[in-house]
Tab-separated table of C-alpha atoms and ligand atoms in Angstrom:
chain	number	residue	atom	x	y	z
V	1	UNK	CA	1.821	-17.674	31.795
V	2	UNK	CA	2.767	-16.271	28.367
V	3	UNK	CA	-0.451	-16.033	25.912
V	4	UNK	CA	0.417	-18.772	22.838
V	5	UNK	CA	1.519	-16.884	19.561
V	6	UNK	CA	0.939	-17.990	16.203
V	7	UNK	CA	3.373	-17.617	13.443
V	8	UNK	CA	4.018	-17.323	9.469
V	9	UNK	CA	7.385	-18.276	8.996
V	10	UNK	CA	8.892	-17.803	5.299
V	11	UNK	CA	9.659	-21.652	4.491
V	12	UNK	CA	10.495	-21.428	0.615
V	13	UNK	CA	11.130	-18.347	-1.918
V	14	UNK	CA	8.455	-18.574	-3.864
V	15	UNK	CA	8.471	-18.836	-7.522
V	16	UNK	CA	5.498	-17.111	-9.020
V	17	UNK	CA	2.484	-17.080	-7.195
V	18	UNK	CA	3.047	-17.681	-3.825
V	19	UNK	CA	1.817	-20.598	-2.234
V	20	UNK	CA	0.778	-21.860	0.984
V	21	UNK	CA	3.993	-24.159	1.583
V	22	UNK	CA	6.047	-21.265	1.342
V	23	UNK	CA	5.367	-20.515	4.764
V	24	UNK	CA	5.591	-22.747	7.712
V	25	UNK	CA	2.970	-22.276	10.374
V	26	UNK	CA	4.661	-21.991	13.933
V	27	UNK	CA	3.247	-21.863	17.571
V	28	UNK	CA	5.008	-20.179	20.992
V	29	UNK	CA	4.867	-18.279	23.920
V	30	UNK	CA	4.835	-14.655	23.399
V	31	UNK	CA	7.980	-13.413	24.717
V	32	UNK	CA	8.216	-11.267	27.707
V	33	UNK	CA	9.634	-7.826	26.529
V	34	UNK	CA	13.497	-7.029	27.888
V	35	UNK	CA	15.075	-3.585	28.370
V	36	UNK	CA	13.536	-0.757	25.837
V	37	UNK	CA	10.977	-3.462	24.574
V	38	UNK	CA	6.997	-3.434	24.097
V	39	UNK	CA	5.052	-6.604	24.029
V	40	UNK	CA	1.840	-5.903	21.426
V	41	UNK	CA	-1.010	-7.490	20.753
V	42	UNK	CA	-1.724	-7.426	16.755
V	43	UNK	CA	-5.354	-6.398	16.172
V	44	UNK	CA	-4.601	-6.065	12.689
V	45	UNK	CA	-2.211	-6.740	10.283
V	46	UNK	CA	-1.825	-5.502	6.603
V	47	UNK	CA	-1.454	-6.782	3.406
V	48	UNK	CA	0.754	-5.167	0.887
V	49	UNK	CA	1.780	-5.938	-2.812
V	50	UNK	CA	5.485	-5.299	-1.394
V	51	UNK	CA	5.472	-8.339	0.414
V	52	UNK	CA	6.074	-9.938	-2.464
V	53	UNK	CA	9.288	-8.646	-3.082
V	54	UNK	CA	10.532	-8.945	0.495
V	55	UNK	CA	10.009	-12.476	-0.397
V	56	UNK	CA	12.704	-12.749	-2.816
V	57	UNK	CA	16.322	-12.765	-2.775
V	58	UNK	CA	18.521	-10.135	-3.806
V	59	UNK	CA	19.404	-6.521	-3.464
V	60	UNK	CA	16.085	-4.024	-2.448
V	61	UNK	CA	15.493	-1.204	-1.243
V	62	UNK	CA	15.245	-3.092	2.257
V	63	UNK	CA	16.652	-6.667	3.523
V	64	UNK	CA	15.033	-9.738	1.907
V	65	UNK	CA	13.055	-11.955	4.827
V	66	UNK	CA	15.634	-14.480	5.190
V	67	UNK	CA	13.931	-18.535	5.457
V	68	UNK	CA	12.615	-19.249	8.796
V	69	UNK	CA	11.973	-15.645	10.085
V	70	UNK	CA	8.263	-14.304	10.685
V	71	UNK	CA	7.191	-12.987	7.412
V	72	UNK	CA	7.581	-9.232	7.455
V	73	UNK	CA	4.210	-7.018	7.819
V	74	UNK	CA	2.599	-3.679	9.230
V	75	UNK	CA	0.392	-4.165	12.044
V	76	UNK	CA	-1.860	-2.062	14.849
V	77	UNK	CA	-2.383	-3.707	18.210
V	78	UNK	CA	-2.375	-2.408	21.844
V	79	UNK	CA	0.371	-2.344	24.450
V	80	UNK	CA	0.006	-5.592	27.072
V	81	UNK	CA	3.181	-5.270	28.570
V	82	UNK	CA	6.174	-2.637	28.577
V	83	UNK	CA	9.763	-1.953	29.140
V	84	UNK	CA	9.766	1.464	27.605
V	85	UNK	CA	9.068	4.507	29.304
V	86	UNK	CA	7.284	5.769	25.937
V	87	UNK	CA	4.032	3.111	26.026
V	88	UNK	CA	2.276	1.992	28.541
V	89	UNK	CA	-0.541	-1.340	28.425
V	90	UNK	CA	-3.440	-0.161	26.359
V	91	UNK	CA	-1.025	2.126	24.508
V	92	UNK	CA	-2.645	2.129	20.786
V	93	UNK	CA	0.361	1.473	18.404
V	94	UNK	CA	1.518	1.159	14.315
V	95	UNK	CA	4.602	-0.920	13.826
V	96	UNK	CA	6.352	-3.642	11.497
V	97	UNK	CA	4.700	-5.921	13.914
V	98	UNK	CA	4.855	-9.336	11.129
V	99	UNK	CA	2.009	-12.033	10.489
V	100	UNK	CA	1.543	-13.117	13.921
V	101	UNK	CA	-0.765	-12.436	16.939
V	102	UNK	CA	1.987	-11.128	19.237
V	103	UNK	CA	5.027	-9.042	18.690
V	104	UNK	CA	7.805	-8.225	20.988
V	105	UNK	CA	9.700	-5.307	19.441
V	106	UNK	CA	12.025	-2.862	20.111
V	107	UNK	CA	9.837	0.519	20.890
V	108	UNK	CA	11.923	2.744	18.781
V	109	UNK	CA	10.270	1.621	15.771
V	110	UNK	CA	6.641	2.065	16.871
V	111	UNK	CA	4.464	4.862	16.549
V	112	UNK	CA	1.124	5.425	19.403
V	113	UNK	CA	-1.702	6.183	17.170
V	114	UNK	CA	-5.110	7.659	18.528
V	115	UNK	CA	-8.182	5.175	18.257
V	116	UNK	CA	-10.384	8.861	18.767
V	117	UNK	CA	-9.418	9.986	15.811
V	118	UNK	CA	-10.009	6.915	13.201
V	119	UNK	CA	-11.163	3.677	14.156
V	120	UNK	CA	-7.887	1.324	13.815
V	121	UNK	CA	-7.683	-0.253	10.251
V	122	UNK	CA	-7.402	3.406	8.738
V	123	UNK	CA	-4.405	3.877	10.571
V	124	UNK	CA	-2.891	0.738	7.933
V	125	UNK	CA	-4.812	2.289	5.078
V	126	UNK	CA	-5.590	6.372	4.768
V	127	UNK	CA	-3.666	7.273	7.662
V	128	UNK	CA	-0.941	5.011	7.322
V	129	UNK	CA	1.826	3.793	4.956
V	130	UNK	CA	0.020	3.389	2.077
V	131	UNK	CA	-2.323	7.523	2.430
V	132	UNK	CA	1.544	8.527	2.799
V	133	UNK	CA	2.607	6.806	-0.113
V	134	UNK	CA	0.057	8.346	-2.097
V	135	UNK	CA	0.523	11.813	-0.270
V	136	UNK	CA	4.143	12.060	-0.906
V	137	UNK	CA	4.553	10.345	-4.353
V	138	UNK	CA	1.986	12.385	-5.746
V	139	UNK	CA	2.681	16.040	-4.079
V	140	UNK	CA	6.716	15.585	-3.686
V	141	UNK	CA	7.387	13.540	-6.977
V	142	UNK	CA	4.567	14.210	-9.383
V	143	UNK	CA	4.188	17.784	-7.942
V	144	UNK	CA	0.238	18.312	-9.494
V	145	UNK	CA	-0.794	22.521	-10.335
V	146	UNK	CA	-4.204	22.906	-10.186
V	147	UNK	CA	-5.995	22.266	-13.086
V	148	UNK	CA	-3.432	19.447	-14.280
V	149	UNK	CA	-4.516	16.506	-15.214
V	150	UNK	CA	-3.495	13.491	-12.794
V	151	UNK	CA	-3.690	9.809	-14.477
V	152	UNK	CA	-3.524	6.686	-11.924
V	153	UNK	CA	-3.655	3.075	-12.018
V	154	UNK	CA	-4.547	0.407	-9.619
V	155	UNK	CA	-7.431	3.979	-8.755
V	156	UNK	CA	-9.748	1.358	-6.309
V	157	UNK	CA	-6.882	0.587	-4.472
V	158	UNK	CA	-5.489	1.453	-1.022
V	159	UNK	CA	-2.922	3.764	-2.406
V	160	UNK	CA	-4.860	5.184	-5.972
V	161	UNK	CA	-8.061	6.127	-3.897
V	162	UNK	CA	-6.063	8.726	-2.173
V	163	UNK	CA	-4.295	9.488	-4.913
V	164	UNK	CA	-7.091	10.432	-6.707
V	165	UNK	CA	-8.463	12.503	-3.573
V	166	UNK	CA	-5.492	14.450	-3.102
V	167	UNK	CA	-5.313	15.411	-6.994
V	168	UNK	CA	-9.041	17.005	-6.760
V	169	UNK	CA	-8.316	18.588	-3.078
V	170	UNK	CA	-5.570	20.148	-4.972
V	171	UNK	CA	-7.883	21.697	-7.311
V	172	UNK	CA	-6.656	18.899	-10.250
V	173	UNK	CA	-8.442	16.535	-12.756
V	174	UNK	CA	-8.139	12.882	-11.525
V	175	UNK	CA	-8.526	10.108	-13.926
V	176	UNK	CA	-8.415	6.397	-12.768
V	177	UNK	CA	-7.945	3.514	-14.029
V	178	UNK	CA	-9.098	0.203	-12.074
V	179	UNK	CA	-10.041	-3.345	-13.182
V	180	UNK	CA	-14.218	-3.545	-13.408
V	181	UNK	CA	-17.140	-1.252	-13.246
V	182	UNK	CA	-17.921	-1.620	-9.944
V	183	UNK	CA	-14.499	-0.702	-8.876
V	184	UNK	CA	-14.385	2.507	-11.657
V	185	UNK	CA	-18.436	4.054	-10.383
V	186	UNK	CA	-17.002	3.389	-6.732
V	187	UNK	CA	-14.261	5.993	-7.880
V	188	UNK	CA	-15.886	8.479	-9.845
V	189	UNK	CA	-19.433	8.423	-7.854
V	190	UNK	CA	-17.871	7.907	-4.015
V	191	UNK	CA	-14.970	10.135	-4.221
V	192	UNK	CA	-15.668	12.138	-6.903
V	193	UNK	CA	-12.564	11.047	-9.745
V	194	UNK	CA	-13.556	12.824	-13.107
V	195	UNK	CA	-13.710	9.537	-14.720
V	196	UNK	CA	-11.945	6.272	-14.690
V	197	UNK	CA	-11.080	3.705	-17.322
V	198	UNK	CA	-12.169	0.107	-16.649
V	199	UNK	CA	-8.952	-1.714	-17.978
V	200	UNK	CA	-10.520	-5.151	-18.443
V	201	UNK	CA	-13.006	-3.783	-20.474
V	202	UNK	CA	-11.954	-1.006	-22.477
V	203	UNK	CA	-9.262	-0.167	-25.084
V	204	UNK	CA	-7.039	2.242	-22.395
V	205	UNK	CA	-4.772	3.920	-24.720
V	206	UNK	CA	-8.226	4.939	-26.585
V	207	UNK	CA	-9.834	6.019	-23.254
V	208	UNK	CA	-7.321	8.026	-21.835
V	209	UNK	CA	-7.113	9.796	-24.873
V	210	UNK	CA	-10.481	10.660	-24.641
V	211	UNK	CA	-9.904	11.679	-21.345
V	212	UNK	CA	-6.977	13.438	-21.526
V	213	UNK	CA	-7.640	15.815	-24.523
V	214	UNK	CA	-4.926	17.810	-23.170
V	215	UNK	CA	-2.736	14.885	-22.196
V	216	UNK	CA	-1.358	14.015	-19.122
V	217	UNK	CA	0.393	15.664	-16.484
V	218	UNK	CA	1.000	13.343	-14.041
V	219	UNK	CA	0.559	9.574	-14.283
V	220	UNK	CA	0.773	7.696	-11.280
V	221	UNK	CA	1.782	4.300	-11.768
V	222	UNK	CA	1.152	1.286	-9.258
V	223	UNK	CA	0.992	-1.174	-12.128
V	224	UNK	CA	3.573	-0.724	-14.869
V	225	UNK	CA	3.300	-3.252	-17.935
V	226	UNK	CA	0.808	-2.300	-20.673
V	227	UNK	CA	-1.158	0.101	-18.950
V	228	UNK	CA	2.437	2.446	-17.892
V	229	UNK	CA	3.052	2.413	-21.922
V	230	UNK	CA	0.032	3.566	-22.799
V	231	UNK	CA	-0.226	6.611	-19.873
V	232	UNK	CA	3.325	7.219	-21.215
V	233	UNK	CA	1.910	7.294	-25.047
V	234	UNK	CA	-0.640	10.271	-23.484
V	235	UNK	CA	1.898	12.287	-21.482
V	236	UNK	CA	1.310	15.808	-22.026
V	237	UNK	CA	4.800	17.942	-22.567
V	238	UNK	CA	6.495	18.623	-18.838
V	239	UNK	CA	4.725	15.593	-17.920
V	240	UNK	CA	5.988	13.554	-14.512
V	241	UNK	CA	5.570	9.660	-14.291
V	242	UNK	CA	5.692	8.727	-10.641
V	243	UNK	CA	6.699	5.126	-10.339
V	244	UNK	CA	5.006	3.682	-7.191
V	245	UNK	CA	4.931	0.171	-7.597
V	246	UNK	CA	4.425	-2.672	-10.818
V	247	UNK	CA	2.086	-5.027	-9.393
V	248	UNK	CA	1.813	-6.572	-13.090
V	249	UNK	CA	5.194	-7.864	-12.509
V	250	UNK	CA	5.775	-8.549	-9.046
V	251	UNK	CA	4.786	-12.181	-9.688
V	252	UNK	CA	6.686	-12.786	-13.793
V	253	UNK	CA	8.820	-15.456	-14.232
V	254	UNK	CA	10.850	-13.944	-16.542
V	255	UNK	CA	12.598	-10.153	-16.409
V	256	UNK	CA	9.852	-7.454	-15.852
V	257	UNK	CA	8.822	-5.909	-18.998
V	258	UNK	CA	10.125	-2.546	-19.770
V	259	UNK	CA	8.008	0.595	-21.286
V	260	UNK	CA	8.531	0.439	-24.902
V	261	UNK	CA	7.214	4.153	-25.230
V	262	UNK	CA	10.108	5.409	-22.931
V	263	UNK	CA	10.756	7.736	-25.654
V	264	UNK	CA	7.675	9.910	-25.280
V	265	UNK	CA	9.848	11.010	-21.962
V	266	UNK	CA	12.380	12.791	-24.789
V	267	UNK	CA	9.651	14.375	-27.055
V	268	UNK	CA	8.068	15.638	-24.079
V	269	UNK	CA	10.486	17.017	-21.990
V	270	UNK	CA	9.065	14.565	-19.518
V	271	UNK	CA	10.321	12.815	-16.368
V	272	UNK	CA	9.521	9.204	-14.665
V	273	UNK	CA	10.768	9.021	-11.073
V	274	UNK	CA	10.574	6.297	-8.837
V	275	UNK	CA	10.328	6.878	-4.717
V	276	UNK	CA	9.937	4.698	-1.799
V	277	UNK	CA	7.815	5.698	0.999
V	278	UNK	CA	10.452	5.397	3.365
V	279	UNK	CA	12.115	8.312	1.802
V	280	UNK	CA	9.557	10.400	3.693
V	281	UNK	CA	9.867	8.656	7.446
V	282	UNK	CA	10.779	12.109	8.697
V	283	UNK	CA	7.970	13.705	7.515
V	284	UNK	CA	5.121	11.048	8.314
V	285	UNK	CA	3.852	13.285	11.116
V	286	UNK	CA	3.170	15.645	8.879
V	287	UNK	CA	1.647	13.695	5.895
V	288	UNK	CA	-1.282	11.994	8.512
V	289	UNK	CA	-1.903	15.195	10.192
V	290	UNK	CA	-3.136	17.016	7.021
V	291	UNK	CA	-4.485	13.111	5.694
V	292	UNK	CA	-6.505	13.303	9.184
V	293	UNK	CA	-7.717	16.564	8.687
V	294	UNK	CA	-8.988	16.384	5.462
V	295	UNK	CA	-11.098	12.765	6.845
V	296	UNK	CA	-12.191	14.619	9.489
V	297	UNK	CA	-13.494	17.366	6.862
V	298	UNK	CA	-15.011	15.128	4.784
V	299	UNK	CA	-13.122	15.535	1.707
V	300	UNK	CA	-10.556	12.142	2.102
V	301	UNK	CA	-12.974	8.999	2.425
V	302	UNK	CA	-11.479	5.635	3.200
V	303	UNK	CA	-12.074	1.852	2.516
V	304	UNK	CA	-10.651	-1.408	3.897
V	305	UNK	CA	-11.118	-4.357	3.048
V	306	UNK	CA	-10.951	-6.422	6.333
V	307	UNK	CA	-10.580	-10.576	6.255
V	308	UNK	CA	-11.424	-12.130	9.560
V	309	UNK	CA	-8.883	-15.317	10.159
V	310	UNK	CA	-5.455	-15.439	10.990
V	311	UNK	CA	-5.064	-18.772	9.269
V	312	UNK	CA	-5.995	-17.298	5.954
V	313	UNK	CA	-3.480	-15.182	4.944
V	314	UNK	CA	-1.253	-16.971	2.507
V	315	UNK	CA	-4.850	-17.256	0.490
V	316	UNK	CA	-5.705	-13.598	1.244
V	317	UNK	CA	-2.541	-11.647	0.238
V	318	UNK	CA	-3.398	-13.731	-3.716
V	319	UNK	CA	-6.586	-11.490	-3.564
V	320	UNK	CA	-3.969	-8.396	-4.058
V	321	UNK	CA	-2.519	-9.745	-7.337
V	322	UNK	CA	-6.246	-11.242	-8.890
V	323	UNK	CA	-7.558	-7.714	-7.685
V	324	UNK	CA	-10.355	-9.110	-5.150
V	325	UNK	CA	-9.420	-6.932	-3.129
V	326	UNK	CA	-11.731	-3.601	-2.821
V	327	UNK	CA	-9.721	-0.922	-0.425
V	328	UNK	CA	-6.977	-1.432	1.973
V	329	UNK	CA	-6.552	-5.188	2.655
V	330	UNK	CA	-5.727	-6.557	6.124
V	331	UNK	CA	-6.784	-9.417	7.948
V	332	UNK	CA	-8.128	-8.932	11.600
V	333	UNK	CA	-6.380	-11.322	14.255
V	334	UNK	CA	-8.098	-10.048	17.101
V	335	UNK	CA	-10.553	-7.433	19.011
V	336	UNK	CA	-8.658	-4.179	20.033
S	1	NAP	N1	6.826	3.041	-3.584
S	1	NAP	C1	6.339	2.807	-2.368
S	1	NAP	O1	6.900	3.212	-1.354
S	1	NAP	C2	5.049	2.034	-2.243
S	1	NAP	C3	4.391	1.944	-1.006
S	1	NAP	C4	3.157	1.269	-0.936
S	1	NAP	C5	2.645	0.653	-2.099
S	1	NAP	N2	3.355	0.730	-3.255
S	1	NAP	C6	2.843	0.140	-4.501
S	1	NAP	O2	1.577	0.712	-4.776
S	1	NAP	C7	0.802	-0.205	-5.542
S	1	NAP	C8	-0.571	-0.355	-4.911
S	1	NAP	O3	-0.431	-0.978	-3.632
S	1	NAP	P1	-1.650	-1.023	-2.601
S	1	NAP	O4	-1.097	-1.504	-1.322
S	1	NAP	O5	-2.387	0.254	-2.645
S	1	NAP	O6	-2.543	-2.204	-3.195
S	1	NAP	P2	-4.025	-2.104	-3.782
S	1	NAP	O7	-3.993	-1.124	-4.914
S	1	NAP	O8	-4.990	-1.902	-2.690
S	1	NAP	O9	-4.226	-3.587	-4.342
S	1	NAP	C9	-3.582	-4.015	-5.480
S	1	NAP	C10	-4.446	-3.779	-6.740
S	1	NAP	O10	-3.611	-3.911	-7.895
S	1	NAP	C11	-4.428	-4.211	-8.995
S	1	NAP	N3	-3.764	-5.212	-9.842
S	1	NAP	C12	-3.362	-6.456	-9.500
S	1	NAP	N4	-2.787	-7.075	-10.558
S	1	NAP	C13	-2.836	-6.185	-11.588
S	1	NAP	C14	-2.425	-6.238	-12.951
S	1	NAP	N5	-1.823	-7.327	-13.458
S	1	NAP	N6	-2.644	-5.160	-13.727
S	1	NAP	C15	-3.247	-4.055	-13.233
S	1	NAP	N7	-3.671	-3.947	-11.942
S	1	NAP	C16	-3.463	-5.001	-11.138
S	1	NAP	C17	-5.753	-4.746	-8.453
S	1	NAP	O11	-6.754	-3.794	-8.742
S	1	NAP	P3	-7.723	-3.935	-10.037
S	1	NAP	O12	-8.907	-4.684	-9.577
S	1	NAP	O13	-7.980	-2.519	-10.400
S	1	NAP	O14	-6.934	-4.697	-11.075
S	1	NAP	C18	-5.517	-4.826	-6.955
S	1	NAP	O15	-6.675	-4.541	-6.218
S	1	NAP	C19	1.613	-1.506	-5.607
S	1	NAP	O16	2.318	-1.541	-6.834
S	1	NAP	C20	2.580	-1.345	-4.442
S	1	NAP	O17	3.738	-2.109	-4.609
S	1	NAP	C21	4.544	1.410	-3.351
């Protein structure tokens, strides 16, 4: 008999906030996997700010979830059951599994990952999309020289952590700038960011000029709003402004707000660039090879943040937008 699978099913587009009604809770079988198919248990799943957006209607940079399908997410699991000659059961895999406890998918879109070399939930954090979105936005977009000062927001987070790391690996100066104290000494006494700016507290266009005499090379954006105007108010001349994400707005009511110092880009001979991840899928290999290696040399640390309960994740993906979150969120569903 086929194990019972829970589901979140999109139910509403939320407006706002999402709530738990925009979601419908759903239980069946697991489905047996046909031709080319992989049956995987989810050990894991992750929670990103982007599922916010897949949420809505309208033209993205990938399809909306429509009403009634399994709400969109990364997962690892294990293999139980295959018909593709590429996994086998107990296979280790990465995929865009969705909020459930089993997934039958199409192989071609999974990747095997090795439980030897991290334990599991780095592979959805360091090692996985969002260590690549901070490896590729920063060295393909922002393109850091050493000794350049590299500004970025959201710095506690899954993707600014690594952001951070791979701007001092690269023989830069990382400044942060996170929400609360404990989050900014996590960053500048764990993994070793010159100094970060705790944006509830502090006046940040006054802070990063004091910590960007020199201004700022690269600013890293993951939040937009007040705190992108202000980096862009600091940009040194040649400067780059990566635009990762706008968590700030993902949840507004109204049209995002724009950056009023957009001009600085002029008078600076500047540049702001936006990128999705996916723009890199060719090249993933190679971004959590030289991620792993530096881990294994000591030099990339890691943090997740890991909920235990299934049932809680319409409450635990709010934590992302109040910043509860501390590290890579994800929600375990089940032992590996
Ligand atoms: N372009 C791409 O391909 C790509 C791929 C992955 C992620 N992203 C983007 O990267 C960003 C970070 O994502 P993540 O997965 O690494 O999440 P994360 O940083 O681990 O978690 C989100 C963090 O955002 C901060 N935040 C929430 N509301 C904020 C606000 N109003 N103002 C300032 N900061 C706020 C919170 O930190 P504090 O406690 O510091 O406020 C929270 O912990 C998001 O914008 C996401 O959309 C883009």
């Amino acid at each position: 008999m086929n194990p019972i699978n829970h589901q979140f099913r999109l139910a509403a587009r939320p407006v706002g906030l999402p709530k738990r009604s925009d979601w419908k809770y759903t239980e069946e079988p697991a489905r047996d996997p046909g031709p080319g198919e992989v049956l995987v248990k989810i050990s894991y799943i992750s929670l990103d700010p982007a599922m916010r957006g897949w949420m809505n209607e309208g033209r993205s940079y990938i399809e909306p979830i429509k009403i009634g399908d399994v709400m969109r997410a990364g997962g690892v699991g294990h293999v139980v059951a295959s018909q593709n000659p590429n996994f086998k059961a107990g296979d280790h895999v990465f995929g865009v599994l969705g909020v459930q406890e089993y997934a039958t998918v199409d192989g071609k879109g999974l990747t095997k990952i090795d439980p030897n070399v991290a334990p599991l939930p780095v592979y959805l954090g360091a090692l996985g999309i969002t260590g690549l979105t901070a490896y590729f936005g920063l060295l393909e977009v922002g393109k850091p020289a050493p000794g350049e000062t590299v500004v970025v927001s959201g710095a506690a987070g899954a993707t600014g952590m690594v952001v951070g790391q791979i701007a001092k690996i690269k023989g830069g100066r990382a400044v942060g700038i996170a929400g609360g104290r404990d989050k900014c000494d996590y960053v500048v006494r764990e993994l070793g960011f010159d100094a970060c700016i705790d944006y509830k507290a502090e006046n940040v266009l006054e802070s990063l000029r004091r910590h960007c005499p020199q201004g700022i090379n690269v600013y890293f954006d993951n939040v937009g709003g007040q705190i992108l105007d202000a980096a862009l108010a600091c940009l040194a001349r040649f400067g780059r402004v990566v635009l990762c994400g706008a968590i700030s707005q993902y949840n507004a009511t109204t049209p995002p707000q724009g950056p009023a110092n957009y001009l600085s880009l002029l008078i600076n001979s500047g540049r702001m660039e936006g990128f999705i991840v996916f723009n890199y899928a060719s090249r993933y290999a190679e971004g959590v090879r030289e991620l792993a290696t530096w881990r294994a040399q000591g030099k990339l640390k890691t943090k997740e943040d890991i909920v235990e309960g299934f049932q809680t994740f319409p409450e635990t993906l709010l934590k992302l937008f109040s910043g509860e979150n501390f590290g890579k969120l994800m929600i375990k569903v089940a032992d590996s």
